[in-house]
């Protein structure tokens, strides 16, 4: 069985601070995808990134960056120079891919509520 | 416009009154899933479908049914709703793909359905 742990239930920082959201996952499968989603107060789920288990290259997109480390089973998300609009609940998720071409559903962490104070 | 639609968006019902939440996607995706989101528990998968006529249980399938007679539709059925099924429900669809790139949207979620069972 798969498991995703987001140990930080809530984080509150002041605008312009950098903040890192932790994600630790567990799976016995070797082929999987990792995701981050953002859920703003309006409630919809916004896809942010997908990473393949065979690609540990870190990604940067503007103020967002992701650090994928298989050795520690972590896929952490960093926001630099945070802004009030970054306030949301962020979910990390895992999806196992099967050798026959099928896939499991997404296993989500419980989410981290990020509060950016002006 | 590529999207996942859910209906209704909001529903108040009473215990035992059968209901169906519809989900439809226009992207010809093979995979579709249902999740429920509850405070402190994050998102949990109810059922998923890898293709037409192929469905499987997720983590919390009790009290729910699904069907996948057409590729685009994946309705969630509550035969006899109970108050513990009060939740926010999300439908999602996706297609197996190769390595994902930042900015390439590979997972689509519906807008959510808020259900209250009295």
Tab-separated table of C-alpha atoms in Angstrom:
chain	number	residue	atom	x	y	z
A	1	UNK	CA	0.000	0.000	0.000
A	2	UNK	CA	1.064	3.526	-0.665
A	3	UNK	CA	1.224	6.340	1.809
A	4	UNK	CA	1.929	10.048	1.620
A	5	UNK	CA	2.785	12.026	4.715
A	6	UNK	CA	2.653	15.793	5.005
A	7	UNK	CA	3.721	16.315	8.570
A	8	UNK	CA	3.093	20.049	8.567
A	9	UNK	CA	-0.596	20.609	9.159
A	10	UNK	CA	-0.343	24.379	9.049
A	11	UNK	CA	2.410	26.852	8.309
A	12	UNK	CA	2.163	30.582	8.785
A	13	UNK	CA	4.797	32.972	7.461
A	14	UNK	CA	5.048	36.621	6.703
A	15	UNK	CA	4.954	37.728	3.102
A	16	UNK	CA	8.290	37.572	1.261
A	17	UNK	CA	9.621	34.798	3.455
A	18	UNK	CA	10.671	31.533	1.879
A	19	UNK	CA	8.725	28.458	2.924
A	20	UNK	CA	9.201	24.739	2.325
A	21	UNK	CA	6.390	22.228	2.414
A	22	UNK	CA	7.488	18.701	3.205
A	23	UNK	CA	6.230	15.529	1.571
A	24	UNK	CA	7.380	12.001	2.377
A	25	UNK	CA	5.998	9.030	0.526
A	26	UNK	CA	6.019	5.265	0.871
A	27	UNK	CA	5.670	2.723	-1.890
A	28	UNK	CA	7.211	-0.596	-2.800
A	29	UNK	CA	6.718	0.042	-6.480
A	30	UNK	CA	9.528	1.371	-8.609
A	31	UNK	CA	7.443	3.233	-11.165
A	32	UNK	CA	5.332	6.025	-9.853
A	33	UNK	CA	4.505	9.688	-10.205
A	34	UNK	CA	4.519	12.371	-7.565
A	35	UNK	CA	2.293	15.417	-7.677
A	36	UNK	CA	1.642	18.679	-5.947
A	37	UNK	CA	-1.756	20.337	-5.983
A	38	UNK	CA	-2.904	23.664	-4.669
A	39	UNK	CA	-6.375	24.182	-3.235
A	40	UNK	CA	-7.135	27.880	-2.779
A	41	UNK	CA	-10.016	29.049	-0.566
A	42	UNK	CA	-12.346	28.800	-3.555
A	43	UNK	CA	-12.032	25.022	-3.289
A	44	UNK	CA	-10.851	23.830	-6.670
A	45	UNK	CA	-7.766	21.673	-7.039
A	46	UNK	CA	-5.026	23.198	-9.141
A	47	UNK	CA	-2.368	20.946	-10.591
A	48	UNK	CA	1.164	22.256	-9.993
A	49	UNK	CA	3.634	19.582	-10.977
A	50	UNK	CA	4.128	15.908	-11.784
A	51	UNK	CA	7.425	14.081	-11.399
A	52	UNK	CA	8.377	10.652	-12.694
A	53	UNK	CA	10.100	8.271	-10.272
A	54	UNK	CA	12.995	7.860	-12.679
A	55	UNK	CA	13.687	11.542	-12.910
A	56	UNK	CA	15.200	13.114	-9.818
A	57	UNK	CA	16.000	16.360	-11.520
A	58	UNK	CA	14.792	19.258	-9.464
A	59	UNK	CA	12.430	21.739	-11.020
A	60	UNK	CA	12.127	25.477	-10.739
A	61	UNK	CA	9.269	27.535	-12.040
A	62	UNK	CA	9.393	31.143	-11.069
A	63	UNK	CA	9.105	31.316	-7.291
A	64	UNK	CA	8.283	27.611	-7.017
A	65	UNK	CA	10.813	24.830	-6.804
A	66	UNK	CA	10.632	21.138	-6.071
A	67	UNK	CA	13.284	18.881	-4.577
A	68	UNK	CA	12.798	15.193	-5.339
A	69	UNK	CA	15.067	12.792	-3.437
A	70	UNK	CA	14.450	9.069	-3.798
A	71	UNK	CA	17.039	8.272	-1.146
A	72	UNK	CA	14.821	9.872	1.472
A	73	UNK	CA	11.496	9.296	-0.330
A	74	UNK	CA	10.786	12.983	-0.246
A	75	UNK	CA	9.342	15.476	-2.682
A	76	UNK	CA	9.500	18.857	-1.010
A	77	UNK	CA	8.042	22.068	-2.364
A	78	UNK	CA	9.597	25.469	-1.762
A	79	UNK	CA	8.055	28.859	-2.375
A	80	UNK	CA	10.517	31.719	-2.376
A	81	UNK	CA	9.476	35.274	-1.650
A	82	UNK	CA	6.001	34.123	-0.658
A	83	UNK	CA	2.967	36.217	-1.497
A	84	UNK	CA	-0.478	36.455	0.050
A	85	UNK	CA	-1.943	34.795	-3.059
A	86	UNK	CA	0.070	31.688	-2.190
A	87	UNK	CA	-2.207	31.116	0.795
A	88	UNK	CA	-3.911	27.792	0.202
A	89	UNK	CA	-3.916	24.157	1.181
A	90	UNK	CA	-1.235	22.229	-0.663
A	91	UNK	CA	-1.495	18.510	-1.288
A	92	UNK	CA	1.232	16.094	-2.207
A	93	UNK	CA	0.103	12.930	-3.993
A	94	UNK	CA	1.504	9.668	-5.299
A	95	UNK	CA	0.380	7.507	-8.170
A	96	UNK	CA	1.766	4.042	-8.823
A	97	UNK	CA	2.060	2.871	-12.415
A	98	UNK	CA	1.799	-0.842	-13.172
A	99	UNK	CA	4.001	-2.689	-15.645
A	100	UNK	CA	0.961	-3.747	-17.648
A	101	UNK	CA	0.160	-0.129	-18.380
A	102	UNK	CA	-2.466	0.493	-15.781
A	103	UNK	CA	-2.263	2.827	-12.853
A	104	UNK	CA	-3.579	3.203	-9.383
A	105	UNK	CA	-5.477	6.244	-8.288
A	106	UNK	CA	-3.866	9.131	-6.506
A	107	UNK	CA	-2.907	8.690	-2.871
A	108	UNK	CA	-2.985	12.094	-1.232
A	109	UNK	CA	-1.324	13.452	1.851
A	110	UNK	CA	-3.577	15.235	4.319
A	111	UNK	CA	-2.461	18.600	3.098
A	112	UNK	CA	-0.578	21.556	4.502
A	113	UNK	CA	-2.479	24.756	5.113
A	114	UNK	CA	-0.172	27.596	4.168
A	115	UNK	CA	-0.994	31.035	5.481
A	116	UNK	CA	0.911	33.991	4.124
A	117	UNK	CA	0.427	37.052	6.282
A	118	UNK	CA	0.817	40.498	4.747
B	1	UNK	CA	-12.124	23.784	-23.372
B	2	UNK	CA	-10.748	20.702	-21.655
B	3	UNK	CA	-12.617	20.131	-18.443
B	4	UNK	CA	-14.207	17.809	-15.937
B	5	UNK	CA	-17.731	18.693	-14.958
B	6	UNK	CA	-19.652	17.559	-11.930
B	7	UNK	CA	-23.313	17.920	-11.120
B	8	UNK	CA	-24.735	18.987	-8.860
B	9	UNK	CA	-22.234	21.339	-7.267
B	10	UNK	CA	-24.206	21.490	-4.030
B	11	UNK	CA	-26.696	19.000	-2.651
B	12	UNK	CA	-28.631	18.681	0.580
B	13	UNK	CA	-30.474	15.431	1.059
B	14	UNK	CA	-31.854	13.171	3.749
B	15	UNK	CA	-30.688	9.826	5.012
B	16	UNK	CA	-31.633	6.942	2.789
B	17	UNK	CA	-32.628	8.892	-0.299
B	18	UNK	CA	-30.680	7.563	-3.251
B	19	UNK	CA	-28.623	10.096	-5.172
B	20	UNK	CA	-26.217	10.245	-8.082
B	21	UNK	CA	-23.435	12.702	-8.653
B	22	UNK	CA	-22.485	12.876	-12.291
B	23	UNK	CA	-18.991	13.357	-13.652
B	24	UNK	CA	-18.113	13.950	-17.266
B	25	UNK	CA	-14.848	14.708	-19.048
B	26	UNK	CA	-14.277	15.828	-22.609
B	27	UNK	CA	-10.638	14.838	-22.979
B	28	UNK	CA	-11.056	11.191	-23.939
B	29	UNK	CA	-9.207	10.177	-20.783
B	30	UNK	CA	-8.996	6.523	-19.857
B	31	UNK	CA	-8.681	6.993	-16.107
B	32	UNK	CA	-11.326	8.480	-13.893
B	33	UNK	CA	-11.579	8.583	-10.131
B	34	UNK	CA	-13.722	9.766	-7.280
B	35	UNK	CA	-12.342	11.267	-4.091
B	36	UNK	CA	-13.844	12.653	-0.965
B	37	UNK	CA	-12.258	15.405	1.061
B	38	UNK	CA	-12.837	15.711	4.773
B	39	UNK	CA	-11.250	18.074	7.312
B	40	UNK	CA	-8.104	16.602	8.778
B	41	UNK	CA	-8.191	13.605	6.454
B	42	UNK	CA	-7.232	15.152	3.135
B	43	UNK	CA	-8.481	13.517	-0.025
B	44	UNK	CA	-9.260	9.830	-0.056
B	45	UNK	CA	-9.996	7.770	-3.104
B	46	UNK	CA	-13.411	6.146	-3.264
B	47	UNK	CA	-13.365	4.331	-6.602
B	48	UNK	CA	-11.395	4.518	-9.783
B	49	UNK	CA	-11.775	3.290	-13.328
B	50	UNK	CA	-9.007	2.458	-15.750
B	51	UNK	CA	-11.319	2.324	-18.740
B	52	UNK	CA	-14.852	1.531	-19.835
B	53	UNK	CA	-16.385	-1.288	-17.788
B	54	UNK	CA	-13.263	-1.452	-15.589
B	55	UNK	CA	-13.701	-0.151	-12.072
B	56	UNK	CA	-12.006	-0.859	-8.787
B	57	UNK	CA	-12.291	0.115	-5.159
B	58	UNK	CA	-10.184	2.826	-3.681
B	59	UNK	CA	-9.515	3.385	-0.008
B	60	UNK	CA	-13.046	4.201	1.158
B	61	UNK	CA	-15.560	2.484	-1.145
B	62	UNK	CA	-18.168	1.522	1.462
B	63	UNK	CA	-21.573	3.034	0.767
B	64	UNK	CA	-20.742	4.011	-2.810
B	65	UNK	CA	-21.202	2.556	-6.256
B	66	UNK	CA	-19.850	3.605	-9.612
B	67	UNK	CA	-20.283	2.648	-13.217
B	68	UNK	CA	-18.300	3.307	-16.366
B	69	UNK	CA	-20.505	2.532	-19.331
B	70	UNK	CA	-19.050	5.318	-21.431
B	71	UNK	CA	-15.545	6.668	-21.500
B	72	UNK	CA	-16.559	10.225	-20.731
B	73	UNK	CA	-18.894	9.549	-17.794
B	74	UNK	CA	-18.217	8.178	-14.328
B	75	UNK	CA	-21.211	8.675	-12.028
B	76	UNK	CA	-20.988	8.199	-8.272
B	77	UNK	CA	-24.037	6.575	-6.721
B	78	UNK	CA	-25.057	6.658	-3.090
B	79	UNK	CA	-27.791	4.057	-2.752
B	80	UNK	CA	-28.672	4.935	0.825
B	81	UNK	CA	-26.794	8.041	1.943
B	82	UNK	CA	-25.907	8.486	5.580
B	83	UNK	CA	-24.696	11.553	7.499
B	84	UNK	CA	-21.108	10.243	7.520
B	85	UNK	CA	-21.102	10.676	3.765
B	86	UNK	CA	-21.403	14.412	4.165
B	87	UNK	CA	-18.284	15.606	2.391
B	88	UNK	CA	-16.738	17.422	-0.522
B	89	UNK	CA	-16.459	15.124	-3.518
B	90	UNK	CA	-14.054	15.459	-6.425
B	91	UNK	CA	-14.051	13.645	-9.704
B	92	UNK	CA	-10.786	13.438	-11.621
B	93	UNK	CA	-9.622	12.191	-14.986
B	94	UNK	CA	-6.250	11.599	-16.551
B	95	UNK	CA	-4.480	9.815	-19.331
B	96	UNK	CA	-1.333	7.730	-19.039
B	97	UNK	CA	1.502	9.617	-20.526
B	98	UNK	CA	5.195	9.746	-20.656
B	99	UNK	CA	7.438	11.947	-18.659
B	100	UNK	CA	5.598	14.977	-17.515
B	101	UNK	CA	7.000	18.438	-17.914
B	102	UNK	CA	6.459	21.389	-15.726
B	103	UNK	CA	3.417	23.278	-16.889
B	104	UNK	CA	2.009	20.295	-18.735
B	105	UNK	CA	-1.309	19.627	-17.123
B	106	UNK	CA	-1.770	15.908	-16.733
B	107	UNK	CA	-4.401	15.599	-14.034
B	108	UNK	CA	-7.785	17.201	-14.209
B	109	UNK	CA	-10.158	17.614	-11.307
B	110	UNK	CA	-13.763	18.634	-11.382
B	111	UNK	CA	-14.911	21.662	-9.369
B	112	UNK	CA	-16.194	19.557	-6.485
B	113	UNK	CA	-19.632	18.637	-5.154
B	114	UNK	CA	-20.565	19.620	-1.618
B	115	UNK	CA	-22.928	17.045	-0.174
B	116	UNK	CA	-24.830	17.370	3.090
B	117	UNK	CA	-26.775	14.363	4.307
B	118	UNK	CA	-29.230	15.158	7.091
